[in-house]
Amino acid sequence: MRKCTYAVSRQARQYTVVCNLMRYVMQAQFDCTIYSMRFSQQQLSWMVAMWSGILPEKGNPKSVQLVYSVPEVNGLDKLTLDINPHDCQRLWQSIHTDPENQYFEEAEVQKFMQNLELHIFQHFRIHLTRLSLSSIGTPIVSAGAEGKIKMYVNEFVPSVLRHLSDLALEEYPALEDL
């Protein structure tokens, strides 16, 4: 057990060293400043509402995944929900009825999340509102509260990066002056 613990902690240190080195090289090469970003539950909710209704044209789309942190339950630290992406798309289209309009309101995001939470409560008697949304996954991108992003479909990279830029400008308004 001791060797395994040592190997894991050594890998974690190496990962941190590589990340710091990458940050330093990018800052020096591009004359920029790199900030760590964390995502709130509200930001994750916006992301899942925005991107769960988008299905890639090729292949089978990934399921929509909601991961909640579970506080104070022995042996259970997270709850993962996998939802059929076509069901999420239908739900989103029933809430956001104008497919030509790329913009949507906070009320639509809240309604989308409330409907998902109500569905889970009706079937499993789990109050998702009492848990913390810690990461989301959609057919095109996944994101975690700790700031990690993974993109799955190349054609949506510009729109995902645009949204992340908007979030960065909200978080760090001084960046607009640069």
JSON list of C-alpha atoms in Angstrom, two decimals:
[
{"chain": "A", "resi": 1, "resn": "MET", "atom": "CA", "xyz": [0.00, 0.00, 0.00]},
{"chain": "A", "resi": 2, "resn": "ARG", "atom": "CA", "xyz": [2.87, 2.34, 0.77]},
{"chain": "A", "resi": 3, "resn": "LYS", "atom": "CA", "xyz": [4.36, 2.04, -2.75]},
{"chain": "A", "resi": 4, "resn": "CYS", "atom": "CA", "xyz": [1.00, 2.78, -4.34]},
{"chain": "A", "resi": 5, "resn": "THR", "atom": "CA", "xyz": [0.47, 5.91, -2.22]},
{"chain": "A", "resi": 6, "resn": "TYR", "atom": "CA", "xyz": [3.98, 7.12, -3.06]},
{"chain": "A", "resi": 7, "resn": "ALA", "atom": "CA", "xyz": [3.42, 6.55, -6.80]},
{"chain": "A", "resi": 8, "resn": "VAL", "atom": "CA", "xyz": [0.12, 8.46, -6.79]},
{"chain": "A", "resi": 9, "resn": "SER", "atom": "CA", "xyz": [1.53, 11.41, -4.86]},
{"chain": "A", "resi": 10, "resn": "ARG", "atom": "CA", "xyz": [4.60, 11.47, -7.12]},
{"chain": "A", "resi": 11, "resn": "GLN", "atom": "CA", "xyz": [2.36, 11.53, -10.22]},
{"chain": "A", "resi": 12, "resn": "ALA", "atom": "CA", "xyz": [0.31, 14.37, -8.73]},
{"chain": "A", "resi": 13, "resn": "ARG", "atom": "CA", "xyz": [3.50, 16.40, -8.13]},
{"chain": "A", "resi": 14, "resn": "GLN", "atom": "CA", "xyz": [4.68, 15.71, -11.67]},
{"chain": "A", "resi": 15, "resn": "TYR", "atom": "CA", "xyz": [1.31, 16.80, -13.05]},
{"chain": "A", "resi": 16, "resn": "THR", "atom": "CA", "xyz": [1.55, 20.06, -11.07]},
{"chain": "A", "resi": 17, "resn": "VAL", "atom": "CA", "xyz": [5.09, 20.67, -12.31]},
{"chain": "A", "resi": 18, "resn": "VAL", "atom": "CA", "xyz": [4.01, 20.09, -15.93]},
{"chain": "A", "resi": 19, "resn": "CYS", "atom": "CA", "xyz": [1.01, 22.42, -15.53]},
{"chain": "A", "resi": 20, "resn": "ASN", "atom": "CA", "xyz": [3.15, 25.16, -14.01]},
{"chain": "A", "resi": 21, "resn": "LEU", "atom": "CA", "xyz": [5.73, 24.76, -16.76]},
{"chain": "A", "resi": 22, "resn": "MET", "atom": "CA", "xyz": [3.04, 24.96, -19.45]},
{"chain": "A", "resi": 23, "resn": "ARG", "atom": "CA", "xyz": [1.59, 28.07, -17.82]},
{"chain": "A", "resi": 24, "resn": "TYR", "atom": "CA", "xyz": [5.02, 29.71, -17.67]},
{"chain": "A", "resi": 25, "resn": "VAL", "atom": "CA", "xyz": [5.82, 28.88, -21.33]},
{"chain": "A", "resi": 26, "resn": "MET", "atom": "CA", "xyz": [2.46, 30.14, -22.59]},
{"chain": "A", "resi": 27, "resn": "GLN", "atom": "CA", "xyz": [2.68, 33.35, -20.57]},
{"chain": "A", "resi": 28, "resn": "ALA", "atom": "CA", "xyz": [6.19, 34.01, -21.86]},
{"chain": "A", "resi": 29, "resn": "GLN", "atom": "CA", "xyz": [5.46, 33.01, -25.47]},
{"chain": "A", "resi": 30, "resn": "PHE", "atom": "CA", "xyz": [2.17, 34.89, -25.84]},
{"chain": "A", "resi": 31, "resn": "ASP", "atom": "CA", "xyz": [2.86, 37.78, -23.44]},
{"chain": "A", "resi": 32, "resn": "CYS", "atom": "CA", "xyz": [-0.28, 37.03, -21.45]},
{"chain": "A", "resi": 33, "resn": "THR", "atom": "CA", "xyz": [-1.47, 36.18, -17.99]},
{"chain": "A", "resi": 34, "resn": "ILE", "atom": "CA", "xyz": [-3.18, 32.87, -17.29]},
{"chain": "A", "resi": 35, "resn": "TYR", "atom": "CA", "xyz": [-5.74, 32.61, -14.52]},
{"chain": "A", "resi": 36, "resn": "SER", "atom": "CA", "xyz": [-7.31, 29.52, -13.03]},
{"chain": "A", "resi": 37, "resn": "MET", "atom": "CA", "xyz": [-11.05, 29.48, -13.50]},
{"chain": "A", "resi": 38, "resn": "ARG", "atom": "CA", "xyz": [-13.61, 27.81, -11.32]},
{"chain": "A", "resi": 39, "resn": "PHE", "atom": "CA", "xyz": [-17.26, 27.37, -12.27]},
{"chain": "A", "resi": 40, "resn": "SER", "atom": "CA", "xyz": [-20.18, 27.97, -9.94]},
{"chain": "A", "resi": 41, "resn": "GLN", "atom": "CA", "xyz": [-23.28, 25.77, -9.87]},
{"chain": "A", "resi": 42, "resn": "GLN", "atom": "CA", "xyz": [-25.14, 28.49, -11.75]},
{"chain": "A", "resi": 43, "resn": "GLN", "atom": "CA", "xyz": [-22.48, 28.61, -14.48]},
{"chain": "A", "resi": 44, "resn": "LEU", "atom": "CA", "xyz": [-22.55, 24.82, -14.79]},
{"chain": "A", "resi": 45, "resn": "SER", "atom": "CA", "xyz": [-26.36, 24.95, -15.05]},
{"chain": "A", "resi": 46, "resn": "TRP", "atom": "CA", "xyz": [-26.08, 27.49, -17.88]},
{"chain": "A", "resi": 47, "resn": "MET", "atom": "CA", "xyz": [-23.57, 25.26, -19.66]},
{"chain": "A", "resi": 48, "resn": "VAL", "atom": "CA", "xyz": [-25.73, 22.15, -19.44]},
{"chain": "A", "resi": 49, "resn": "ALA", "atom": "CA", "xyz": [-28.80, 24.08, -20.62]},
{"chain": "A", "resi": 50, "resn": "MET", "atom": "CA", "xyz": [-26.85, 25.68, -23.48]},
{"chain": "A", "resi": 51, "resn": "TRP", "atom": "CA", "xyz": [-25.16, 22.58, -24.79]},
{"chain": "A", "resi": 52, "resn": "SER", "atom": "CA", "xyz": [-27.35, 19.59, -23.88]},
{"chain": "A", "resi": 53, "resn": "GLY", "atom": "CA", "xyz": [-29.72, 20.35, -26.76]},
{"chain": "A", "resi": 54, "resn": "ILE", "atom": "CA", "xyz": [-26.91, 20.32, -29.34]},
{"chain": "A", "resi": 55, "resn": "LEU", "atom": "CA", "xyz": [-26.32, 16.91, -30.84]},
{"chain": "A", "resi": 56, "resn": "PRO", "atom": "CA", "xyz": [-23.41, 16.22, -33.18]},
{"chain": "A", "resi": 57, "resn": "GLU", "atom": "CA", "xyz": [-24.38, 15.18, -36.68]},
{"chain": "A", "resi": 58, "resn": "LYS", "atom": "CA", "xyz": [-22.12, 12.12, -36.77]},
{"chain": "A", "resi": 59, "resn": "GLY", "atom": "CA", "xyz": [-22.09, 9.13, -34.45]},
{"chain": "A", "resi": 60, "resn": "ASN", "atom": "CA", "xyz": [-24.00, 8.44, -31.27]},
{"chain": "A", "resi": 61, "resn": "PRO", "atom": "CA", "xyz": [-24.07, 11.48, -28.97]},
{"chain": "A", "resi": 62, "resn": "LYS", "atom": "CA", "xyz": [-22.70, 11.21, -25.46]},
{"chain": "A", "resi": 63, "resn": "SER", "atom": "CA", "xyz": [-25.28, 11.21, -22.70]},
{"chain": "A", "resi": 64, "resn": "VAL", "atom": "CA", "xyz": [-25.90, 14.34, -20.68]},
{"chain": "A", "resi": 65, "resn": "GLN", "atom": "CA", "xyz": [-24.23, 13.83, -17.34]},
{"chain": "A", "resi": 66, "resn": "LEU", "atom": "CA", "xyz": [-24.86, 15.70, -14.11]},
{"chain": "A", "resi": 67, "resn": "VAL", "atom": "CA", "xyz": [-22.53, 14.98, -11.19]},
{"chain": "A", "resi": 68, "resn": "TYR", "atom": "CA", "xyz": [-23.57, 16.18, -7.74]},
{"chain": "A", "resi": 69, "resn": "SER", "atom": "CA", "xyz": [-21.41, 16.24, -4.60]},
{"chain": "A", "resi": 70, "resn": "VAL", "atom": "CA", "xyz": [-23.08, 14.41, -1.75]},
{"chain": "A", "resi": 71, "resn": "PRO", "atom": "CA", "xyz": [-22.32, 15.88, 1.68]},
{"chain": "A", "resi": 72, "resn": "GLU", "atom": "CA", "xyz": [-22.20, 13.88, 4.88]},
{"chain": "A", "resi": 73, "resn": "VAL", "atom": "CA", "xyz": [-23.13, 10.41, 3.64]},
{"chain": "A", "resi": 74, "resn": "ASN", "atom": "CA", "xyz": [-20.70, 7.65, 4.56]},
{"chain": "A", "resi": 75, "resn": "GLY", "atom": "CA", "xyz": [-19.47, 5.73, 1.56]},
{"chain": "A", "resi": 76, "resn": "LEU", "atom": "CA", "xyz": [-21.08, 8.07, -0.98]},
{"chain": "A", "resi": 77, "resn": "ASP", "atom": "CA", "xyz": [-19.31, 11.20, -2.18]},
{"chain": "A", "resi": 78, "resn": "LYS", "atom": "CA", "xyz": [-21.02, 11.86, -5.51]},
{"chain": "A", "resi": 79, "resn": "LEU", "atom": "CA", "xyz": [-24.18, 11.12, -7.42]},
{"chain": "A", "resi": 80, "resn": "THR", "atom": "CA", "xyz": [-23.89, 10.76, -11.20]},
{"chain": "A", "resi": 81, "resn": "LEU", "atom": "CA", "xyz": [-26.94, 11.04, -13.42]},
{"chain": "A", "resi": 82, "resn": "ASP", "atom": "CA", "xyz": [-26.78, 10.01, -17.08]},
{"chain": "A", "resi": 83, "resn": "ILE", "atom": "CA", "xyz": [-29.63, 11.36, -19.17]},
{"chain": "A", "resi": 84, "resn": "ASN", "atom": "CA", "xyz": [-30.48, 10.47, -22.74]},
{"chain": "A", "resi": 85, "resn": "PRO", "atom": "CA", "xyz": [-29.33, 13.43, -24.90]},
{"chain": "A", "resi": 86, "resn": "HIS", "atom": "CA", "xyz": [-32.42, 13.22, -27.11]},
{"chain": "A", "resi": 87, "resn": "ASP", "atom": "CA", "xyz": [-34.65, 13.60, -24.02]},
{"chain": "A", "resi": 88, "resn": "CYS", "atom": "CA", "xyz": [-32.66, 16.67, -22.94]},
{"chain": "A", "resi": 89, "resn": "GLN", "atom": "CA", "xyz": [-32.92, 18.10, -26.43]},
{"chain": "A", "resi": 90, "resn": "ARG", "atom": "CA", "xyz": [-36.71, 17.65, -26.43]},
{"chain": "A", "resi": 91, "resn": "LEU", "atom": "CA", "xyz": [-36.96, 19.24, -22.97]},
{"chain": "A", "resi": 92, "resn": "TRP", "atom": "CA", "xyz": [-34.84, 22.22, -24.04]},
{"chain": "A", "resi": 93, "resn": "GLN", "atom": "CA", "xyz": [-36.85, 22.67, -27.24]},
{"chain": "A", "resi": 94, "resn": "SER", "atom": "CA", "xyz": [-40.10, 22.67, -25.25]},
{"chain": "A", "resi": 95, "resn": "ILE", "atom": "CA", "xyz": [-38.72, 25.49, -23.06]},
{"chain": "A", "resi": 96, "resn": "HIS", "atom": "CA", "xyz": [-36.80, 27.49, -25.67]},
{"chain": "A", "resi": 97, "resn": "THR", "atom": "CA", "xyz": [-39.39, 27.46, -28.43]},
{"chain": "A", "resi": 98, "resn": "ASP", "atom": "CA", "xyz": [-37.60, 29.72, -30.98]},
{"chain": "A", "resi": 99, "resn": "PRO", "atom": "CA", "xyz": [-34.80, 27.62, -32.53]},
{"chain": "A", "resi": 100, "resn": "GLU", "atom": "CA", "xyz": [-33.56, 30.64, -34.54]},
{"chain": "A", "resi": 101, "resn": "ASN", "atom": "CA", "xyz": [-32.89, 32.64, -31.36]},
{"chain": "A", "resi": 102, "resn": "GLN", "atom": "CA", "xyz": [-29.41, 31.79, -30.05]},
{"chain": "A", "resi": 103, "resn": "TYR", "atom": "CA", "xyz": [-29.95, 33.84, -26.90]},
{"chain": "A", "resi": 104, "resn": "PHE", "atom": "CA", "xyz": [-31.95, 32.67, -23.95]},
{"chain": "A", "resi": 105, "resn": "GLU", "atom": "CA", "xyz": [-32.98, 33.92, -20.56]},
{"chain": "A", "resi": 106, "resn": "GLU", "atom": "CA", "xyz": [-32.05, 32.87, -17.05]},
{"chain": "A", "resi": 107, "resn": "ALA", "atom": "CA", "xyz": [-35.70, 31.89, -16.54]},
{"chain": "A", "resi": 108, "resn": "GLU", "atom": "CA", "xyz": [-35.32, 29.29, -19.32]},
{"chain": "A", "resi": 109, "resn": "VAL", "atom": "CA", "xyz": [-32.19, 27.84, -17.67]},
{"chain": "A", "resi": 110, "resn": "GLN", "atom": "CA", "xyz": [-33.96, 27.69, -14.31]},
{"chain": "A", "resi": 111, "resn": "LYS", "atom": "CA", "xyz": [-37.00, 26.01, -15.84]},
{"chain": "A", "resi": 112, "resn": "PHE", "atom": "CA", "xyz": [-34.78, 23.46, -17.62]},
{"chain": "A", "resi": 113, "resn": "MET", "atom": "CA", "xyz": [-32.93, 22.57, -14.41]},
{"chain": "A", "resi": 114, "resn": "GLN", "atom": "CA", "xyz": [-36.15, 22.53, -12.35]},
{"chain": "A", "resi": 115, "resn": "ASN", "atom": "CA", "xyz": [-37.72, 20.08, -14.78]},
{"chain": "A", "resi": 116, "resn": "LEU", "atom": "CA", "xyz": [-34.69, 17.78, -14.59]},
{"chain": "A", "resi": 117, "resn": "GLU", "atom": "CA", "xyz": [-34.68, 18.01, -10.79]},
{"chain": "A", "resi": 118, "resn": "LEU", "atom": "CA", "xyz": [-38.44, 17.35, -10.63]},
{"chain": "A", "resi": 119, "resn": "HIS", "atom": "CA", "xyz": [-38.10, 14.31, -12.89]},
{"chain": "A", "resi": 120, "resn": "ILE", "atom": "CA", "xyz": [-35.32, 12.85, -10.70]},
{"chain": "A", "resi": 121, "resn": "PHE", "atom": "CA", "xyz": [-37.35, 13.54, -7.56]},
{"chain": "A", "resi": 122, "resn": "GLN", "atom": "CA", "xyz": [-40.49, 11.90, -8.97]},
{"chain": "A", "resi": 123, "resn": "HIS", "atom": "CA", "xyz": [-38.60, 8.74, -9.92]},
{"chain": "A", "resi": 124, "resn": "PHE", "atom": "CA", "xyz": [-35.97, 8.42, -7.19]},
{"chain": "A", "resi": 125, "resn": "ARG", "atom": "CA", "xyz": [-37.09, 10.75, -4.37]},
{"chain": "A", "resi": 126, "resn": "ILE", "atom": "CA", "xyz": [-33.75, 12.56, -4.46]},
{"chain": "A", "resi": 127, "resn": "HIS", "atom": "CA", "xyz": [-33.74, 16.30, -3.75]},
{"chain": "A", "resi": 128, "resn": "LEU", "atom": "CA", "xyz": [-31.03, 17.52, -6.14]},
{"chain": "A", "resi": 129, "resn": "THR", "atom": "CA", "xyz": [-31.49, 21.07, -4.85]},
{"chain": "A", "resi": 130, "resn": "ARG", "atom": "CA", "xyz": [-29.88, 19.94, -1.58]},
{"chain": "A", "resi": 131, "resn": "LEU", "atom": "CA", "xyz": [-26.75, 18.76, -3.41]},
{"chain": "A", "resi": 132, "resn": "SER", "atom": "CA", "xyz": [-24.00, 20.72, -5.15]},
{"chain": "A", "resi": 133, "resn": "LEU", "atom": "CA", "xyz": [-23.66, 20.40, -8.92]},
{"chain": "A", "resi": 134, "resn": "SER", "atom": "CA", "xyz": [-19.95, 19.68, -9.34]},
{"chain": "A", "resi": 135, "resn": "SER", "atom": "CA", "xyz": [-19.62, 18.79, -13.03]},
{"chain": "A", "resi": 136, "resn": "ILE", "atom": "CA", "xyz": [-21.64, 18.45, -16.20]},
{"chain": "A", "resi": 137, "resn": "GLY", "atom": "CA", "xyz": [-21.23, 16.57, -19.43]},
{"chain": "A", "resi": 138, "resn": "THR", "atom": "CA", "xyz": [-23.04, 17.19, -22.69]},
{"chain": "A", "resi": 139, "resn": "PRO", "atom": "CA", "xyz": [-22.67, 15.68, -26.17]},
{"chain": "A", "resi": 140, "resn": "ILE", "atom": "CA", "xyz": [-20.21, 18.45, -27.11]},
{"chain": "A", "resi": 141, "resn": "VAL", "atom": "CA", "xyz": [-18.36, 19.41, -23.92]},
{"chain": "A", "resi": 142, "resn": "SER", "atom": "CA", "xyz": [-17.88, 18.52, -20.27]},
{"chain": "A", "resi": 143, "resn": "ALA", "atom": "CA", "xyz": [-16.94, 20.91, -17.48]},
{"chain": "A", "resi": 144, "resn": "GLY", "atom": "CA", "xyz": [-16.18, 20.65, -13.79]},
{"chain": "A", "resi": 145, "resn": "ALA", "atom": "CA", "xyz": [-16.44, 23.14, -10.95]},
{"chain": "A", "resi": 146, "resn": "GLU", "atom": "CA", "xyz": [-12.64, 22.99, -10.59]},
{"chain": "A", "resi": 147, "resn": "GLY", "atom": "CA", "xyz": [-12.31, 24.54, -14.06]},
{"chain": "A", "resi": 148, "resn": "LYS", "atom": "CA", "xyz": [-11.48, 21.53, -16.20]},
{"chain": "A", "resi": 149, "resn": "ILE", "atom": "CA", "xyz": [-13.02, 21.52, -19.68]},
{"chain": "A", "resi": 150, "resn": "LYS", "atom": "CA", "xyz": [-13.05, 18.74, -22.26]},
{"chain": "A", "resi": 151, "resn": "MET", "atom": "CA", "xyz": [-14.41, 19.35, -25.76]},
{"chain": "A", "resi": 152, "resn": "TYR", "atom": "CA", "xyz": [-15.66, 16.49, -27.91]},
{"chain": "A", "resi": 153, "resn": "VAL", "atom": "CA", "xyz": [-16.80, 18.10, -31.18]},
{"chain": "A", "resi": 154, "resn": "ASN", "atom": "CA", "xyz": [-14.47, 20.38, -33.16]},
{"chain": "A", "resi": 155, "resn": "GLU", "atom": "CA", "xyz": [-17.18, 22.42, -34.84]},
{"chain": "A", "resi": 156, "resn": "PHE", "atom": "CA", "xyz": [-18.39, 23.78, -31.48]},
{"chain": "A", "resi": 157, "resn": "VAL", "atom": "CA", "xyz": [-14.98, 24.83, -30.13]},
{"chain": "A", "resi": 158, "resn": "PRO", "atom": "CA", "xyz": [-15.45, 28.52, -31.15]},
{"chain": "A", "resi": 159, "resn": "SER", "atom": "CA", "xyz": [-18.82, 28.84, -29.37]},
{"chain": "A", "resi": 160, "resn": "VAL", "atom": "CA", "xyz": [-17.52, 27.07, -26.23]},
{"chain": "A", "resi": 161, "resn": "LEU", "atom": "CA", "xyz": [-14.43, 29.32, -26.15]},
{"chain": "A", "resi": 162, "resn": "ARG", "atom": "CA", "xyz": [-16.63, 32.40, -26.69]},
{"chain": "A", "resi": 163, "resn": "HIS", "atom": "CA", "xyz": [-18.72, 31.43, -23.67]},
{"chain": "A", "resi": 164, "resn": "LEU", "atom": "CA", "xyz": [-15.62, 30.78, -21.56]},
{"chain": "A", "resi": 165, "resn": "SER", "atom": "CA", "xyz": [-14.26, 34.19, -22.60]},
{"chain": "A", "resi": 166, "resn": "ASP", "atom": "CA", "xyz": [-17.52, 35.82, -21.49]},
{"chain": "A", "resi": 167, "resn": "LEU", "atom": "CA", "xyz": [-17.27, 34.04, -18.13]},
{"chain": "A", "resi": 168, "resn": "ALA", "atom": "CA", "xyz": [-13.65, 35.19, -17.74]},
{"chain": "A", "resi": 169, "resn": "LEU", "atom": "CA", "xyz": [-14.65, 38.79, -18.46]},
{"chain": "A", "resi": 170, "resn": "GLU", "atom": "CA", "xyz": [-17.41, 38.54, -15.84]},
{"chain": "A", "resi": 171, "resn": "GLU", "atom": "CA", "xyz": [-14.95, 37.11, -13.32]},
{"chain": "A", "resi": 172, "resn": "TYR", "atom": "CA", "xyz": [-12.07, 39.47, -14.15]},
{"chain": "A", "resi": 173, "resn": "PRO", "atom": "CA", "xyz": [-13.54, 42.75, -15.51]},
{"chain": "A", "resi": 174, "resn": "ALA", "atom": "CA", "xyz": [-10.05, 44.30, -15.71]},
{"chain": "A", "resi": 175, "resn": "LEU", "atom": "CA", "xyz": [-9.34, 42.00, -18.66]},
{"chain": "A", "resi": 176, "resn": "GLU", "atom": "CA", "xyz": [-11.62, 44.13, -20.86]},
{"chain": "A", "resi": 177, "resn": "ASP", "atom": "CA", "xyz": [-9.17, 47.02, -20.55]},
{"chain": "A", "resi": 178, "resn": "LEU", "atom": "CA", "xyz": [-6.29, 45.02, -22.01]}
]
